[in-house]
CSV table of C-alpha atoms in Angstrom, one decimal:
chain,number,residue,atom,x,y,z
P,1,MET,CA,77.6,84.0,16.2
P,2,SER,CA,76.4,87.6,16.5
P,3,ALA,CA,73.3,88.8,14.7
P,4,PRO,CA,75.3,91.2,12.5
P,5,ALA,CA,77.6,88.4,11.4
P,6,ARG,CA,74.6,86.2,10.6
P,7,LYS,CA,73.0,89.0,8.6
P,8,ARG,CA,76.3,89.6,6.8
P,9,LEU,CA,76.4,85.9,5.7
P,10,LEU,CA,72.9,85.8,4.5
P,11,GLU,CA,73.3,89.0,2.6
P,12,ALA,CA,76.5,87.6,1.0
P,13,LEU,CA,74.8,84.5,-0.2
P,14,GLU,CA,72.3,86.7,-2.1
P,15,SER,CA,74.9,89.3,-3.3
P,16,LYS,CA,75.2,90.2,-7.0
P,17,ASP,CA,79.0,90.3,-6.5
P,18,TRP,CA,79.5,86.9,-4.9
P,19,PRO,CA,83.3,86.7,-5.2
P,20,PHE,CA,83.7,90.0,-3.3
P,21,ALA,CA,81.0,89.0,-0.8
P,22,LEU,CA,82.7,85.7,-0.1
P,23,ARG,CA,86.0,87.4,0.6
P,24,SER,CA,84.4,89.9,2.9
P,25,ILE,CA,82.7,87.3,5.1
P,26,GLY,CA,86.1,85.5,5.3
P,27,GLU,CA,87.7,88.5,7.1
P,28,GLU,CA,86.3,87.3,10.5
P,29,VAL,CA,85.7,83.5,10.7
P,30,SER,CA,84.1,81.8,13.6
P,31,ARG,CA,82.4,78.5,14.4
P,32,GLY,CA,79.1,80.2,14.3
P,33,LEU,CA,79.7,81.7,10.9
P,34,ILE,CA,80.7,78.3,9.5
P,35,SER,CA,77.6,76.7,11.1
P,36,GLN,CA,75.4,79.2,9.4
P,37,ALA,CA,77.0,78.4,6.1
P,38,VAL,CA,76.5,74.7,6.7
P,39,ALA,CA,72.9,75.3,7.4
P,40,ALA,CA,72.5,77.1,4.1
P,41,LEU,CA,73.5,73.8,2.3
P,42,CYS,CA,69.9,72.8,2.8
P,43,SER,CA,68.6,75.8,0.8
P,44,LYS,CA,65.9,75.1,-1.8
P,45,GLU,CA,67.4,77.7,-4.0
P,46,SER,CA,70.1,76.1,-6.2
P,47,GLU,CA,72.3,79.2,-6.5
P,48,THR,CA,72.2,79.8,-2.7
P,49,ARG,CA,73.0,76.1,-2.0
P,50,TRP,CA,76.0,76.1,-4.3
P,51,ARG,CA,77.3,79.4,-2.9
P,52,ALA,CA,77.0,77.8,0.6
P,53,VAL,CA,79.1,74.9,-0.7
P,54,GLU,CA,81.8,77.4,-1.7
P,55,ALA,CA,81.4,79.4,1.5
P,56,VAL,CA,81.9,76.3,3.7
P,57,GLY,CA,85.0,75.4,1.8
P,58,TYR,CA,86.5,78.9,1.9
P,59,LEU,CA,85.6,79.6,5.5
P,60,VAL,CA,86.8,76.2,6.9
P,61,CYS,CA,90.2,76.7,5.1
P,62,ARG,CA,90.5,80.1,6.5
P,63,PHE,CA,89.6,78.8,9.9
P,64,ALA,CA,92.2,76.0,9.6
P,65,GLN,CA,94.9,78.7,9.4
P,66,GLU,CA,94.0,79.9,12.9
P,67,ASN,CA,92.6,76.8,14.5
P,68,PRO,CA,93.4,73.6,12.7
P,69,GLU,CA,91.7,71.3,15.2
P,70,ALA,CA,88.5,73.3,15.2
P,71,ALA,CA,88.5,73.1,11.4
P,72,LYS,CA,88.9,69.4,11.5
P,73,ASP,CA,85.9,69.2,13.9
P,74,VAL,CA,83.8,70.8,11.2
P,75,ILE,CA,84.9,68.2,8.7
P,76,ARG,CA,84.2,65.4,11.1
P,77,ARG,CA,80.7,66.8,11.7
P,78,LEU,CA,80.0,66.9,8.0
P,79,LEU,CA,81.2,63.3,7.7
P,80,TRP,CA,79.1,62.3,10.7
P,81,SER,CA,76.0,63.9,9.1
P,82,LEU,CA,76.3,61.2,6.4
P,83,ASN,CA,76.2,58.4,8.9
P,84,GLU,CA,72.9,56.7,9.4
P,85,GLU,CA,73.4,56.8,13.1
P,86,SER,CA,73.5,60.6,13.0
P,87,GLY,CA,69.8,60.8,12.4
P,88,SER,CA,70.3,63.4,9.6
P,89,ILE,CA,70.6,63.0,5.9
P,90,GLY,CA,73.6,65.2,5.2
P,91,TRP,CA,72.2,67.4,2.5
P,92,GLY,CA,75.1,69.2,0.8
P,93,ALA,CA,77.7,67.5,3.0
P,94,PRO,CA,79.5,65.7,0.1
P,95,GLU,CA,79.8,68.8,-2.0
P,96,ALA,CA,81.0,70.9,1.0
P,97,LEU,CA,83.6,68.2,1.9
P,98,ALA,CA,84.9,68.1,-1.6
P,99,GLU,CA,85.2,71.9,-1.7
P,100,ILE,CA,87.2,71.9,1.6
P,101,LEU,CA,89.5,69.1,0.4
P,102,ALA,CA,90.0,70.8,-2.9
P,103,ARG,CA,91.1,74.0,-1.2
P,104,ASP,CA,93.2,72.5,1.6
P,105,ARG,CA,95.8,69.9,0.9
P,106,GLU,CA,96.5,69.2,4.5
P,107,SER,CA,92.9,68.3,5.1
P,108,ALA,CA,92.9,66.2,2.0
P,109,LYS,CA,95.8,64.1,3.3
P,110,GLU,CA,93.8,63.1,6.3
P,111,PHE,CA,90.2,63.0,5.1
P,112,LEU,CA,90.3,62.2,1.4
P,113,PRO,CA,90.6,58.4,1.9
P,114,ILE,CA,87.5,58.6,4.1
P,115,PHE,CA,85.7,60.6,1.3
P,116,ALA,CA,86.8,58.0,-1.2
P,117,SER,CA,85.4,55.2,0.9
P,118,PHE,CA,81.9,56.5,0.2
P,119,LEU,CA,82.4,56.0,-3.5
P,120,LYS,CA,82.4,52.2,-3.6
P,121,ALA,CA,79.5,50.9,-5.7
P,122,ARG,CA,77.7,49.3,-2.8
P,123,GLU,CA,77.9,52.5,-0.8
P,124,LEU,CA,76.6,54.7,-3.6
P,125,GLU,CA,73.7,52.4,-4.2
P,126,ARG,CA,72.5,52.7,-0.6
P,127,MET,CA,72.5,56.5,-0.6
P,128,PRO,CA,69.6,58.8,-1.5
P,129,PRO,CA,70.2,59.9,-5.1
P,130,THR,CA,71.0,63.5,-4.1
P,131,ILE,CA,73.7,62.5,-1.7
P,132,ALA,CA,75.2,60.1,-4.2
P,133,GLN,CA,75.2,62.9,-6.8
P,134,GLY,CA,77.1,65.1,-4.3
P,135,PHE,CA,79.8,62.5,-4.0
P,136,LEU,CA,80.0,62.2,-7.8
P,137,TRP,CA,80.3,65.9,-8.2
P,138,GLY,CA,83.0,65.7,-5.5
P,139,VAL,CA,85.1,63.5,-7.7
P,140,PHE,CA,84.6,65.9,-10.6
P,141,ARG,CA,85.8,68.7,-8.3
P,142,LEU,CA,88.8,66.8,-6.9
P,143,GLY,CA,89.7,64.5,-9.7
P,144,GLU,CA,92.6,66.4,-11.2
P,145,LEU,CA,94.1,67.3,-7.8
P,146,HIS,CA,93.9,63.8,-6.3
P,147,SER,CA,93.7,61.2,-9.1
P,148,ASP,CA,96.0,59.0,-7.1
P,149,VAL,CA,93.3,58.4,-4.5
P,150,LEU,CA,90.2,58.9,-6.5
P,151,GLY,CA,91.5,56.9,-9.5
P,152,SER,CA,91.5,53.6,-7.4
P,153,PRO,CA,89.8,50.5,-8.9
P,154,GLU,CA,87.1,50.6,-6.2
P,155,VAL,CA,86.2,54.2,-6.9
P,156,ILE,CA,86.2,53.7,-10.7
P,157,GLU,CA,83.9,50.7,-10.3
P,158,GLY,CA,81.5,52.8,-8.2
P,159,LEU,CA,81.5,55.5,-10.9
P,160,LYS,CA,81.0,53.0,-13.7
P,161,ALA,CA,78.0,51.5,-11.8
P,162,SER,CA,76.5,55.0,-11.5
P,163,LEU,CA,76.4,55.2,-15.3
P,164,GLY,CA,73.4,52.8,-15.2
P,165,SER,CA,71.4,54.9,-12.8
P,166,PRO,CA,67.8,55.8,-13.7
P,167,HIS,CA,68.6,59.4,-12.6
P,168,PRO,CA,70.0,61.6,-15.4
P,169,SER,CA,71.9,63.8,-12.9
P,170,THR,CA,73.6,60.6,-11.5
P,171,ARG,CA,74.6,59.4,-14.9
P,172,GLY,CA,75.8,62.9,-16.0
P,173,LEU,CA,77.9,63.5,-12.9
P,174,ALA,CA,79.4,60.0,-13.2
P,175,ILE,CA,80.4,60.9,-16.7
P,176,LEU,CA,82.0,64.1,-15.6
P,177,ALA,CA,83.8,62.4,-12.8
P,178,LEU,CA,85.2,59.6,-15.0
P,179,LYS,CA,86.1,62.2,-17.7
P,180,ARG,CA,88.0,64.2,-15.1
P,181,LEU,CA,89.9,61.1,-14.0
P,182,GLY,CA,90.8,60.5,-17.7
P,183,VAL,CA,89.2,57.0,-18.0
P,184,LEU,CA,85.8,57.7,-19.6
P,185,GLN,CA,86.8,57.1,-23.2
P,186,SER,CA,88.3,53.7,-22.4
P,187,LEU,CA,85.1,52.3,-21.0
P,188,PRO,CA,82.9,49.9,-23.0
P,189,GLY,CA,79.3,50.8,-23.7
P,190,LEU,CA,80.1,54.4,-24.3
P,191,GLU,CA,77.8,54.5,-27.4
P,192,SER,CA,74.6,54.4,-25.3
P,193,LEU,CA,75.7,57.4,-23.3
P,194,LEU,CA,76.5,59.3,-26.6
P,195,ASN,CA,72.9,58.7,-27.5
P,196,ASP,CA,71.5,59.8,-24.2
P,197,GLN,CA,69.8,63.2,-24.6
P,198,GLU,CA,68.7,63.6,-20.9
P,199,VAL,CA,69.8,67.0,-19.4
P,200,PHE,CA,71.5,67.6,-16.1
P,201,THR,CA,73.0,70.6,-14.2
P,202,PHE,CA,76.4,70.9,-12.6
P,203,MET,CA,78.6,73.5,-10.9
P,204,GLU,CA,82.0,74.4,-12.2
P,205,GLU,CA,84.2,77.4,-11.3
P,206,GLY,CA,81.4,79.1,-9.5
P,207,ARG,CA,78.9,78.9,-12.3
P,208,LEU,CA,75.9,76.5,-12.9
P,209,HIS,CA,76.0,74.8,-16.3
P,210,GLN,CA,73.4,72.7,-18.0
P,211,THR,CA,74.2,70.1,-20.6
P,212,SER,CA,73.0,66.8,-22.0
P,213,ILE,CA,74.5,63.5,-21.1
P,214,SER,CA,75.4,63.0,-24.8
P,215,LYS,CA,77.5,66.2,-24.9
P,216,ALA,CA,79.1,65.4,-21.6
P,217,ALA,CA,80.2,62.0,-22.9
P,218,ARG,CA,81.9,63.4,-26.0
P,219,PRO,CA,85.8,63.6,-26.0
């Protein structure tokens, strides 16, 4: 990727008018531009990291219109980064994958079952909490669009198991995911969640929100 394109991406991630900046960087998509956006998933700044999630989703979907196979390669690399054999941790990969699959139904047809396979209880338990939280947010992002896949018994069991996590963000995001799938209120033991005053942060429609687990669990 050229230096001007790299600079344009970095400036976009810090722009005060993010929606406009995102559209502008999508005018000329390349592998290098997408790679730079993927790298930004590791940012320590929360706003930058979430903008990078949105950028990866937007750019990969634009790229798929011109070069579907190359776009699939990006998705495969994100999935590979979550594999222990890759030697990496995959920071931000679950969120970026969810954003891609939410924006591109063709990609979802092929890759959503793989995404869902990470949501089994035994898989979530093995993950670093931040990665597991990324997958839980992914269900929140994708739940309304793909409840047929993400509403499977195995996924629901994984989400239910996450309600017992010691990490507030894990519990909170599991609540949002189950709520998005329309099954939260039917679960036993909801009373304890309604009394849980721990706070967590989540992204929805381009904005960061903070709420308590108690409020998230309400109908």
